[in-house]
CSV table of C-alpha atoms in Angstrom, one decimal:
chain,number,residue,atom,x,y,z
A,1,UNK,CA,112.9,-24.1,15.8
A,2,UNK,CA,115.1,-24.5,12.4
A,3,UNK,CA,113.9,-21.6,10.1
A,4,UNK,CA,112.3,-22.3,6.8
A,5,UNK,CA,115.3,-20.8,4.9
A,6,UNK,CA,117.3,-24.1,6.6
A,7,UNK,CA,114.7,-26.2,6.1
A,8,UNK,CA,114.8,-25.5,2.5
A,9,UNK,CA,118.8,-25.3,2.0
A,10,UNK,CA,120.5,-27.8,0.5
A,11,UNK,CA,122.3,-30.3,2.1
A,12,UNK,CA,125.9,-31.1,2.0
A,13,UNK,CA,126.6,-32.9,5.5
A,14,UNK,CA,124.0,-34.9,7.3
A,15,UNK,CA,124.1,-37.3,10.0
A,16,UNK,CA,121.6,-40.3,10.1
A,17,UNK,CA,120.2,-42.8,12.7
A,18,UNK,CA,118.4,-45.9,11.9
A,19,UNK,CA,116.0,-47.0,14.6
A,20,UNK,CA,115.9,-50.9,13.4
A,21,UNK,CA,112.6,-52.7,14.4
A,22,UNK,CA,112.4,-55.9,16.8
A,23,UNK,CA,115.7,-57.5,15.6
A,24,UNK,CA,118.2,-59.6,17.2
A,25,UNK,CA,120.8,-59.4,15.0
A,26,UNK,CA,124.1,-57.5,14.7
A,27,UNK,CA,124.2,-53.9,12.5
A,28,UNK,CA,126.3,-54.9,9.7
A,29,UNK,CA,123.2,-56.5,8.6
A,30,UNK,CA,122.1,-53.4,7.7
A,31,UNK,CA,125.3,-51.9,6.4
A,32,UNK,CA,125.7,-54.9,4.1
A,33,UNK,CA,121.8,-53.9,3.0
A,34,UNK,CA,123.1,-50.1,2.5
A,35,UNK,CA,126.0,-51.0,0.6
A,36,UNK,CA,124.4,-53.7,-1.9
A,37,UNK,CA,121.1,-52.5,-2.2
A,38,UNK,CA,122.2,-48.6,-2.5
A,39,UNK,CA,124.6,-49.7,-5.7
A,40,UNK,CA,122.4,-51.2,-7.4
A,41,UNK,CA,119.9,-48.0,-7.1
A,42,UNK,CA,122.5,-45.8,-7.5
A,43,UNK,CA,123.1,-47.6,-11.1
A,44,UNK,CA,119.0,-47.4,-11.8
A,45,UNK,CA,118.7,-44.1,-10.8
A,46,UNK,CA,122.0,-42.9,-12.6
A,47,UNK,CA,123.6,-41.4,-9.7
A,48,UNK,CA,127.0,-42.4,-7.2
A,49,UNK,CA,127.2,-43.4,-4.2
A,50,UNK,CA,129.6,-45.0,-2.3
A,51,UNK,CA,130.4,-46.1,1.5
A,52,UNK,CA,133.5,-46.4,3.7
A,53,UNK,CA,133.9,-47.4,7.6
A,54,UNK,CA,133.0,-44.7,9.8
A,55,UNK,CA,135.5,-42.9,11.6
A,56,UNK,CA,133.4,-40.9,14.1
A,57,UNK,CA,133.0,-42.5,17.9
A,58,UNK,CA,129.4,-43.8,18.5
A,59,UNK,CA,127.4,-46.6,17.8
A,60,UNK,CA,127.8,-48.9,14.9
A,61,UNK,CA,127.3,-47.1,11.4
A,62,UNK,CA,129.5,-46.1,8.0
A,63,UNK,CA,130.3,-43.0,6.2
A,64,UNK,CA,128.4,-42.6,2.7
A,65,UNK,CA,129.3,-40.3,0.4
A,66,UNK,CA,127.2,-39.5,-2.8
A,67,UNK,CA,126.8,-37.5,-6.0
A,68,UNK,CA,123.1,-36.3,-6.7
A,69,UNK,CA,121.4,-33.7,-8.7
A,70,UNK,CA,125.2,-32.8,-9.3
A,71,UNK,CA,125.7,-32.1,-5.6
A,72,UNK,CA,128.2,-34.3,-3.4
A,73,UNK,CA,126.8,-35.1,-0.2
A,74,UNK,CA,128.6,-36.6,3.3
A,75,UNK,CA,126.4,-38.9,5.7
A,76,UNK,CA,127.2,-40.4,8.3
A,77,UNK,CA,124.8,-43.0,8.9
A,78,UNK,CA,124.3,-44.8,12.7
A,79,UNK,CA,122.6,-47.4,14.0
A,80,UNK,CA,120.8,-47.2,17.2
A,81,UNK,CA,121.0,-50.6,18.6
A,82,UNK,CA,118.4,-52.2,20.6
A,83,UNK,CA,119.0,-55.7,19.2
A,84,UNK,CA,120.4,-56.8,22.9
A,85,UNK,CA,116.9,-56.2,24.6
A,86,UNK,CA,115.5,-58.1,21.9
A,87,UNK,CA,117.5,-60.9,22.3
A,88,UNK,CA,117.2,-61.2,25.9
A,89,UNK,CA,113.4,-60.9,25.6
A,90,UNK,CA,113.5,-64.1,23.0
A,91,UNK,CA,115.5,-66.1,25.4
A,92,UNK,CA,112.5,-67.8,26.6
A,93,UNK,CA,112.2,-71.6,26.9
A,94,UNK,CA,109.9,-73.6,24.9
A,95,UNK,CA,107.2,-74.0,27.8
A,96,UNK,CA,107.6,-70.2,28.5
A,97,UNK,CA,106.8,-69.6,25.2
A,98,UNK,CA,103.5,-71.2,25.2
A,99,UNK,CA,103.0,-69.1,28.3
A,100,UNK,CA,103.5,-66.0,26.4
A,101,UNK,CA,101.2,-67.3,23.9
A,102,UNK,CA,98.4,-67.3,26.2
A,103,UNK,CA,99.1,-64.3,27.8
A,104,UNK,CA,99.4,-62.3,24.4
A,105,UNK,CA,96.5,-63.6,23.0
A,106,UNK,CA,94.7,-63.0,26.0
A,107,UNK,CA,95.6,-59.0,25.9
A,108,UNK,CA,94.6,-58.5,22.3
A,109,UNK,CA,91.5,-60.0,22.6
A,110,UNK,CA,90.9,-59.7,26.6
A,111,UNK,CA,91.4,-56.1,25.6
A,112,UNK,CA,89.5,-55.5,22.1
A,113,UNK,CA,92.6,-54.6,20.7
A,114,UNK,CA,92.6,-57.1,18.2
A,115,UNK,CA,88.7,-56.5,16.6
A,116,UNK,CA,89.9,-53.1,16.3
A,117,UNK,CA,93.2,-53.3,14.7
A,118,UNK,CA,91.5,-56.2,12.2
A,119,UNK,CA,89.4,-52.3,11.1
A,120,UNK,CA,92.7,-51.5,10.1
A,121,UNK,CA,94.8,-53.6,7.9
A,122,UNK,CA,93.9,-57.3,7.8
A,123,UNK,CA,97.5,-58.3,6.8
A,124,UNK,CA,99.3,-57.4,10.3
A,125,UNK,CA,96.5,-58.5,12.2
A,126,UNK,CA,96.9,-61.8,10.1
A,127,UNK,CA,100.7,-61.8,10.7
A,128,UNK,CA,99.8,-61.6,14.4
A,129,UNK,CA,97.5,-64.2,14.0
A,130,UNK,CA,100.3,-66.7,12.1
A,131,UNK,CA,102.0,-67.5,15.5
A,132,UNK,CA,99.9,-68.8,17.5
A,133,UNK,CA,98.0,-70.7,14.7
A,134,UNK,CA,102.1,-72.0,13.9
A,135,UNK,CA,102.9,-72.7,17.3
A,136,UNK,CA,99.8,-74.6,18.2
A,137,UNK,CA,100.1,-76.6,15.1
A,138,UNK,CA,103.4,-77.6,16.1
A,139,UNK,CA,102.4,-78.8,19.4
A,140,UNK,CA,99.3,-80.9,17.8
A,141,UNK,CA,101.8,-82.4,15.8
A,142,UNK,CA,104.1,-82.9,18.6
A,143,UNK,CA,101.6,-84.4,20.6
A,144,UNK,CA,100.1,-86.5,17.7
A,145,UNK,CA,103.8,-87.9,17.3
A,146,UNK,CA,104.4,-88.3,21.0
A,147,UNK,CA,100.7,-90.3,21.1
A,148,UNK,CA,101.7,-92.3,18.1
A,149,UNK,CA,105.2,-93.6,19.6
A,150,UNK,CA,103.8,-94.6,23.0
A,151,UNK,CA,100.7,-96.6,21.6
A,152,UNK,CA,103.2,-98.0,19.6
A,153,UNK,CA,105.8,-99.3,22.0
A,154,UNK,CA,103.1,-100.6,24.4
A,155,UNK,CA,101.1,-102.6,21.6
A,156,UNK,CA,104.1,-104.0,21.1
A,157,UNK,CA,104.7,-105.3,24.9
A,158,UNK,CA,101.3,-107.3,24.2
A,159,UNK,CA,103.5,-109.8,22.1
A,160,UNK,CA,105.7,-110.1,25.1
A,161,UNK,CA,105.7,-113.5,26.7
A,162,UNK,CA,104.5,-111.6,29.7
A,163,UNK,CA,101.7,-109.1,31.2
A,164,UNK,CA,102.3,-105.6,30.4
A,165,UNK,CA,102.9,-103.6,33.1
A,166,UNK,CA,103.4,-100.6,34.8
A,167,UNK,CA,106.8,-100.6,34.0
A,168,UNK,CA,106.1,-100.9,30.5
A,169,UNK,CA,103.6,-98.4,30.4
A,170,UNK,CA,106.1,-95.7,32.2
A,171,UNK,CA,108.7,-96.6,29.5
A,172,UNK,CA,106.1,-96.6,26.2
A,173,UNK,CA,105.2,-93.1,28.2
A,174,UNK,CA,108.9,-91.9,29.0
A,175,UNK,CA,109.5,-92.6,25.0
A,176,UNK,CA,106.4,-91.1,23.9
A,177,UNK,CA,107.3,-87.6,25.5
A,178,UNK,CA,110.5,-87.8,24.6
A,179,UNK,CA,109.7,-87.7,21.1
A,180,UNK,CA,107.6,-85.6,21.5
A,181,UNK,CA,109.9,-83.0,22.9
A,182,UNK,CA,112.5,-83.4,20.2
A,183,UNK,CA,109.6,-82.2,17.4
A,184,UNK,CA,109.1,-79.4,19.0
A,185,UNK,CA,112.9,-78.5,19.6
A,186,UNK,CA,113.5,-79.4,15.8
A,187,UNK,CA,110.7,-76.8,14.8
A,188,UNK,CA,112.1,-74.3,17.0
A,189,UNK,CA,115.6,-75.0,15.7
A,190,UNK,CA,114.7,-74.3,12.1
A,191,UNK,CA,112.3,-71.1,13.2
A,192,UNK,CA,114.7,-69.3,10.9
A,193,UNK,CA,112.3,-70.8,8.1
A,194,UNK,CA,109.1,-70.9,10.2
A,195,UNK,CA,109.2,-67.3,12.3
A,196,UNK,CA,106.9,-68.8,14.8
A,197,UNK,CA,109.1,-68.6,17.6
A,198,UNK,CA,110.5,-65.1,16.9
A,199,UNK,CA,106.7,-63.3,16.0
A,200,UNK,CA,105.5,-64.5,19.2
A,201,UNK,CA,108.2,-63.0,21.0
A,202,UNK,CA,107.8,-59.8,18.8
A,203,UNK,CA,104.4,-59.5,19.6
A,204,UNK,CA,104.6,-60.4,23.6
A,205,UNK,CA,107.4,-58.1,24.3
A,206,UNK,CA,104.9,-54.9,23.8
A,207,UNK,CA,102.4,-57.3,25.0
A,208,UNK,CA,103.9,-58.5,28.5
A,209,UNK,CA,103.0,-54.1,29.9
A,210,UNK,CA,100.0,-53.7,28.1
A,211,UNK,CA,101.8,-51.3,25.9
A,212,UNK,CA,103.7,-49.7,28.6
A,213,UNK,CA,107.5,-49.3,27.4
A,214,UNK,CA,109.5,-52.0,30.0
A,215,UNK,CA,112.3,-50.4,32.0
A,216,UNK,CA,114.9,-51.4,29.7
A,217,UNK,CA,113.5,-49.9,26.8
A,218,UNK,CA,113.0,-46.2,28.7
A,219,UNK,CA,116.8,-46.4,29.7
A,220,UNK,CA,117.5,-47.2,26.1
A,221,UNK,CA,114.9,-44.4,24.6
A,222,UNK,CA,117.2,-41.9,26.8
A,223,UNK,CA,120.4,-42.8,25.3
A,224,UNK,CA,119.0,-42.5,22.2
A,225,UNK,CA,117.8,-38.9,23.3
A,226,UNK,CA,121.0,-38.1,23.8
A,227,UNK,CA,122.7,-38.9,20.7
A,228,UNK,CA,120.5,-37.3,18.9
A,229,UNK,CA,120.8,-34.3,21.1
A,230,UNK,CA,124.4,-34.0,20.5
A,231,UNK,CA,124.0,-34.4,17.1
A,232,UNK,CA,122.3,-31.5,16.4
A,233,UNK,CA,124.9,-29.2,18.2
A,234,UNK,CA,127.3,-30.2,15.1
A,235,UNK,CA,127.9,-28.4,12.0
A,236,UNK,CA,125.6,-30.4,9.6
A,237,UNK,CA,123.0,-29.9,7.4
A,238,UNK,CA,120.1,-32.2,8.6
A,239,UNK,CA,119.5,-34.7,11.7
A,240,UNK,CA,117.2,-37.3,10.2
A,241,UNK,CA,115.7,-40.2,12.1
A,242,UNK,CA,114.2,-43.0,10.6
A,243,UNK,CA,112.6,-45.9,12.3
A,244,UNK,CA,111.3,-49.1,10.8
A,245,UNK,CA,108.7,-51.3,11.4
A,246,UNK,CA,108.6,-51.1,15.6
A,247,UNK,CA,111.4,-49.0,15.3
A,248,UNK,CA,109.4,-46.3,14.4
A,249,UNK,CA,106.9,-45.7,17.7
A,250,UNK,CA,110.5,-46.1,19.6
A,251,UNK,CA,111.4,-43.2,16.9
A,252,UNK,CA,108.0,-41.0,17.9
A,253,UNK,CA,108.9,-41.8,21.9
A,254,UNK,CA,112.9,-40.7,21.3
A,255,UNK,CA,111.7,-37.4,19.3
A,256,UNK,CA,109.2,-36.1,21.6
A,257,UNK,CA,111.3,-36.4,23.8
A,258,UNK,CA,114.0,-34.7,22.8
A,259,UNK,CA,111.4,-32.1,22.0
A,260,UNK,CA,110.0,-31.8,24.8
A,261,UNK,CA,112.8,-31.1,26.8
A,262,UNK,CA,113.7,-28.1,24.3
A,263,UNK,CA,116.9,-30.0,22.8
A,264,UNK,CA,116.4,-28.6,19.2
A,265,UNK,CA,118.6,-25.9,18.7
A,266,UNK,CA,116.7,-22.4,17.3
A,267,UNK,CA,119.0,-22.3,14.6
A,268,UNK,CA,120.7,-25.7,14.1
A,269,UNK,CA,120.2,-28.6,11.9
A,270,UNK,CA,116.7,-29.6,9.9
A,271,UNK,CA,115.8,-32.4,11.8
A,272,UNK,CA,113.8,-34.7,9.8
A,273,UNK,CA,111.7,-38.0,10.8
A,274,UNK,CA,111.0,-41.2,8.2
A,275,UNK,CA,108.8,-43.6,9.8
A,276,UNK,CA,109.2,-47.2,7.8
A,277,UNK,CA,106.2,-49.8,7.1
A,278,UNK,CA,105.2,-48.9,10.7
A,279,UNK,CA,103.5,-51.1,13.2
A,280,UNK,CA,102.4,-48.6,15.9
A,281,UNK,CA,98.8,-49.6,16.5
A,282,UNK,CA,100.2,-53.1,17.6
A,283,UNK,CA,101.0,-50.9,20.9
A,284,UNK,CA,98.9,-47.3,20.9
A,285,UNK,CA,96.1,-49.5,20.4
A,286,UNK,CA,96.5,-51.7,23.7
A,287,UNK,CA,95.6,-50.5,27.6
A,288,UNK,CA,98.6,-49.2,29.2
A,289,UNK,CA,100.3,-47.4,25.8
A,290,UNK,CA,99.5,-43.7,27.5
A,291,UNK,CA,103.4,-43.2,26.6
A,292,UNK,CA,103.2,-43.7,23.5
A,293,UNK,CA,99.7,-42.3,22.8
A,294,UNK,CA,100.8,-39.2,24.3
A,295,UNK,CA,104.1,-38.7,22.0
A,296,UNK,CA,102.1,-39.4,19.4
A,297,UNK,CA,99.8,-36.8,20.0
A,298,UNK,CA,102.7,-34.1,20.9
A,299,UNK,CA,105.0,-35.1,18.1
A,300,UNK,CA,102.2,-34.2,15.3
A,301,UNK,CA,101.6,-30.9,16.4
A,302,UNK,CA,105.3,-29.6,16.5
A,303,UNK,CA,107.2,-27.7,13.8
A,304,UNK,CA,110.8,-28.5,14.8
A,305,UNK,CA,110.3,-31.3,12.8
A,306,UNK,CA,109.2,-32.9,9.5
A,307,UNK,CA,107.3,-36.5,9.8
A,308,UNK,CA,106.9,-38.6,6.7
A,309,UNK,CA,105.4,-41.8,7.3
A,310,UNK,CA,105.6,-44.1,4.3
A,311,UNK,CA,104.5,-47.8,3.8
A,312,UNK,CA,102.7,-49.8,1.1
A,313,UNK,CA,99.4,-52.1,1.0
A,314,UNK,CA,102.2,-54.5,-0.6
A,315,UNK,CA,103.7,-55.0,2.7
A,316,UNK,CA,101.6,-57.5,4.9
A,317,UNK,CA,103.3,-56.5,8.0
A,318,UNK,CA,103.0,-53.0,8.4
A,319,UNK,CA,99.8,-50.9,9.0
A,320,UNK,CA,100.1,-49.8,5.3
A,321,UNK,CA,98.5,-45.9,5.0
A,322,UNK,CA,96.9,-45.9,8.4
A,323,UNK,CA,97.9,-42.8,10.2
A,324,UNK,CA,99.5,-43.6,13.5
A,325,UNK,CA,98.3,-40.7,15.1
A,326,UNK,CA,94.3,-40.4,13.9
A,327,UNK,CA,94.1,-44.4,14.0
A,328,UNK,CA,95.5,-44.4,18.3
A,329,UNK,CA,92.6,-41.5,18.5
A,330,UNK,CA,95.0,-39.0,19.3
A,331,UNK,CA,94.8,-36.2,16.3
A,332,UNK,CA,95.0,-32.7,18.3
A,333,UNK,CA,93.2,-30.0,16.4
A,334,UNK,CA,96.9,-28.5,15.7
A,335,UNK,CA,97.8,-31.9,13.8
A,336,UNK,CA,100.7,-31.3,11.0
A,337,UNK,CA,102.1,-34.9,11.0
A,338,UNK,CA,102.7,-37.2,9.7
A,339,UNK,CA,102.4,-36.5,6.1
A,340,UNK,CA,100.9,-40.3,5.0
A,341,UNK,CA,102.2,-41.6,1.3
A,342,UNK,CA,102.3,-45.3,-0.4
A,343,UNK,CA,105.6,-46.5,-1.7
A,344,UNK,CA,103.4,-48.2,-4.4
A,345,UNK,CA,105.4,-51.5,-4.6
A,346,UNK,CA,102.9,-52.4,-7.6
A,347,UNK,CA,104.1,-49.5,-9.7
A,348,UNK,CA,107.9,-48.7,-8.2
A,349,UNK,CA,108.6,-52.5,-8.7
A,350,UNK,CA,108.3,-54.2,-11.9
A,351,UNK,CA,105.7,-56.6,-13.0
A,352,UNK,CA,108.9,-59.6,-13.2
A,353,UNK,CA,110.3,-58.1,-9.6
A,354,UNK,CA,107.0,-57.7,-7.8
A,355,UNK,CA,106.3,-61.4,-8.6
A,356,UNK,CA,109.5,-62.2,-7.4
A,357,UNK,CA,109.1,-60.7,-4.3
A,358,UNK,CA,105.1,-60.6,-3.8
A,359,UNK,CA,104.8,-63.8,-1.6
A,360,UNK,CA,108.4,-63.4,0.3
A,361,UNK,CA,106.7,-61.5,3.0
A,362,UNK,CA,109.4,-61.0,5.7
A,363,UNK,CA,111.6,-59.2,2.8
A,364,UNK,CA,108.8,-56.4,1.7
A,365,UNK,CA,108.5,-55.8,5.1
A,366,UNK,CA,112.2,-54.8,4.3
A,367,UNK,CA,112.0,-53.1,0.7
A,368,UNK,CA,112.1,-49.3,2.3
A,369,UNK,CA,115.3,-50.0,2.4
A,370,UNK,CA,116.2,-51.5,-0.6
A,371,UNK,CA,116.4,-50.1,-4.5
A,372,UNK,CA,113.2,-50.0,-6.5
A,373,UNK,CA,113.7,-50.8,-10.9
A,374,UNK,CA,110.8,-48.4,-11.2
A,375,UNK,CA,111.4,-45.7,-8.8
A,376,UNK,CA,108.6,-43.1,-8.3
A,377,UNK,CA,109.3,-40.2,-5.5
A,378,UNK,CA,110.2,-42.3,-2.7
A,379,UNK,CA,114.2,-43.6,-2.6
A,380,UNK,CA,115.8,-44.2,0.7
A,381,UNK,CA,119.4,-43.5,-0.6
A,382,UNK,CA,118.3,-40.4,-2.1
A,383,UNK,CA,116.5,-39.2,1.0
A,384,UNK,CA,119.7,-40.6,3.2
A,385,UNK,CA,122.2,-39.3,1.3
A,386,UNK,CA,120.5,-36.5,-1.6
A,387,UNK,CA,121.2,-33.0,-1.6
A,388,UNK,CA,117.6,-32.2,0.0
A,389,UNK,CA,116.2,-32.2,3.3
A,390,UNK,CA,113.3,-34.0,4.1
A,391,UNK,CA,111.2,-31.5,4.6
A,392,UNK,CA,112.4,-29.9,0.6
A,393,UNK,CA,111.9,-33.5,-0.7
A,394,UNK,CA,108.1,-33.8,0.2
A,395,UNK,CA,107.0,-29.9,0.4
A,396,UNK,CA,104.6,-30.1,-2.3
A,397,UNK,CA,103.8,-34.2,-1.7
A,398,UNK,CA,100.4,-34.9,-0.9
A,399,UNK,CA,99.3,-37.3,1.1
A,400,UNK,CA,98.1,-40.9,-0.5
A,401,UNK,CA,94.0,-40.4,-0.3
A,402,UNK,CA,93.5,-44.1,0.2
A,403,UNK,CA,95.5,-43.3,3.4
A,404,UNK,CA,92.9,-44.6,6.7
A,405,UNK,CA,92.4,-41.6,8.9
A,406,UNK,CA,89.5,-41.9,11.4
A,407,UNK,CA,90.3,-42.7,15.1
A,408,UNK,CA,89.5,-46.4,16.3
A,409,UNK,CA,91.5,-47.6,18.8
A,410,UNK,CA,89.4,-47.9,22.0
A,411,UNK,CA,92.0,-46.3,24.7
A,412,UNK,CA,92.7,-43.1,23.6
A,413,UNK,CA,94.2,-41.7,26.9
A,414,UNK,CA,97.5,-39.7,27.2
A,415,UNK,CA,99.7,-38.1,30.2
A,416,UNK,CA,99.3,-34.3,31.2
């Protein structure tokens, strides 16, 4: 394992991998995010930073480099893609949507997931909840419309000069559904606004196993491995991982991994793992989520690495201070990680900023990653691309004591 002298040594190259959470879309998103978000903490903060295209082979990312603390800094900053999975898992027709709908409501609450997790946080459970409440609104409405135009079109053949009759009734029906169909394609068209569509696919893609990783996601947890692995054979500083939102129990799966199979050089890198506004109970809470529950339970014991998990009871989507590892019922006695803290969004944002932002909750969910006007110990472009190593940074941190630390999930069983 890396030594505590390299642990504590300053960093002047470092390479970075994002683990993004369940989203479909292309990883200049979150270069765009790096670049605008990053200047405008850098000018906050009084420090410099600056990024350029990455010249390295490998998966999408950019080079940063910085000035902190009077130390200049390289990173090279990657993003682990997974968005293609994602997008093939949201491909699902209107009708098979639905369909999931029953089927993931029925595992939460066939399960006792759900009562469980509501013991936690109510705000994810709440955001779980917002789909199928959304989606079944739209189909009463749909329905309600569809009712509406055929009642309408055959009260109007009474005034014919004839008997209605079946063929009436077939056509007032034909127009009825019809109509019908085309509400519920317009609200799926604008789900950009209403998120229905895209958090019930969220939800049913960890859902559909029972919290067992599908086969696609395993292949794609190995490649991942493997980066990682070869990054830590290279002649920087400090490896560090960071996974957002359900990015981050694909970040605890990756990492034991690679642990596991003794890939962390005695003497190489720090290696380093951030764990974003995490949703992991939406998974280690359900049946079939031994894999996960059982990298959780590895990963907190082992000191090849450092573990800070960090969220905020500001962010509605995360399972804000709940310990991932404690909460799935999985604590060993040997437990080091993850150290638990708040990013505080009441105190690191300012009172006009946190009204801005306090009812836009898809973008707090996001706000790890951007700059903070009143910045207390947690910034993500001084972590990413400071002079410290994680483990430096947060030595003497302790953990937030409103943090939730008592095991309730109801499976709690784990591989040999």
């Amino acid at each position: 394992m890396a030594s505590e002298q390299q642990q504590a040594s300053q960093v002047k190259r470092r390479r970075v991998f994002y683990i993004p959470g369940y989203d479909p879309i292309h990883p200049r998103r979150y270069r765009e995010l790096y670049r605008k978000e990053g200047a405008e903490q850098a000018e906050i903060s009084g420090y410099d930073i600056g990024l350029k295209p990455k010249a390295t082979k490998g998966p999408y990312g950019w080079h940063v480099t910085a000035t902190q603390e009077g130390a200049r800094v390289e990173a090279d900053i990657e993003v682990l893609v997974w968005s293609d999975i994602v997008r093939d898992s949201m491909s699902s027709t209107i009708p098979a949507t639905y369909i999931q709908l029953v089927r993931t409501a029925w595992t939460y609450i066939g399960s006792g997931a759900l009562w469980r997790l509501m013991k936690l946080r109510k705000g994810p459970v709440i955001a779980a909840l917002y789909p199928v409440g959304m989606l079944l609104l739209q189909l009463v409405l749909a329905l309600a419309i569809a009712f509406g135009v055929y009642s309408a079109l055959f009260t109007a053949a009474l005034w014919l000069p004839m008997d209605p009759n079946l063929l009436l009734q077939i056509i007032a029906l034909c127009a009825g559904a019809g109509v019908g169909v085309a509400v519920l394609r317009w609200f799926r068209a604008r789900d950009g606004k209403f998120f229905a569509y895209y958090l019930m696919h969220d939800y049913a893609y960890s859902a559909q196993s029972n919290g067992a990783n599908p086969p696609e996601l395993e292949a794609r947890i190995a490649e991942f491995t493997d980066l990682i692995a070869e990054a830590l054979t290279q002649d920087v500083d400090e490896v560090l991982v960071v996974g957002h939102s359900s990015g981050a129990h694909v970040g605890v799966s990756v990492l034991a991994d690679l642990i596991r199979a003794g890939r962390v050089p005695p003497s190489g890198p720090a290696l380093g793992f951030l764990s974003l506004g995490q949703v992991v109970p939406m998974v280690s809470f359900l049946p079939k989520a031994e894999r996960l529950r059982t990298d959780l339970k590895y990963l907190s014991a082992r000191a090849e690495l450092n573990w800070v998990d960090v969220s905020a009871p500001g962010d509605g989507c995360a399972f804000a201070l709940c310990d991932p590892v404690t909460v799935s019922g999985v604590a060993p006695a040997d437990k080091r990680w993850p150290l638990v803290f708040s990013a505080a969004f009441t105190q690191t944002l300012s009172p006009k900023r946190w009204t801005e932002l306090r009812w836009r909750f898809f973008r707090l969910h996001f706000q790890y990653l951007c700059a903070f006007d009143q910045p207390g110990d947690y910034d993500y472009f001084r972590i990413t691309a400071g002079p410290m190593t994680l483990a430096e940074r947060y030595k003497d941190r302790a953990p937030s004591k409103s943090r939730i630390d008592v095991a309730i999930s109801k499976y709690t069983s784990v591989g040999s």
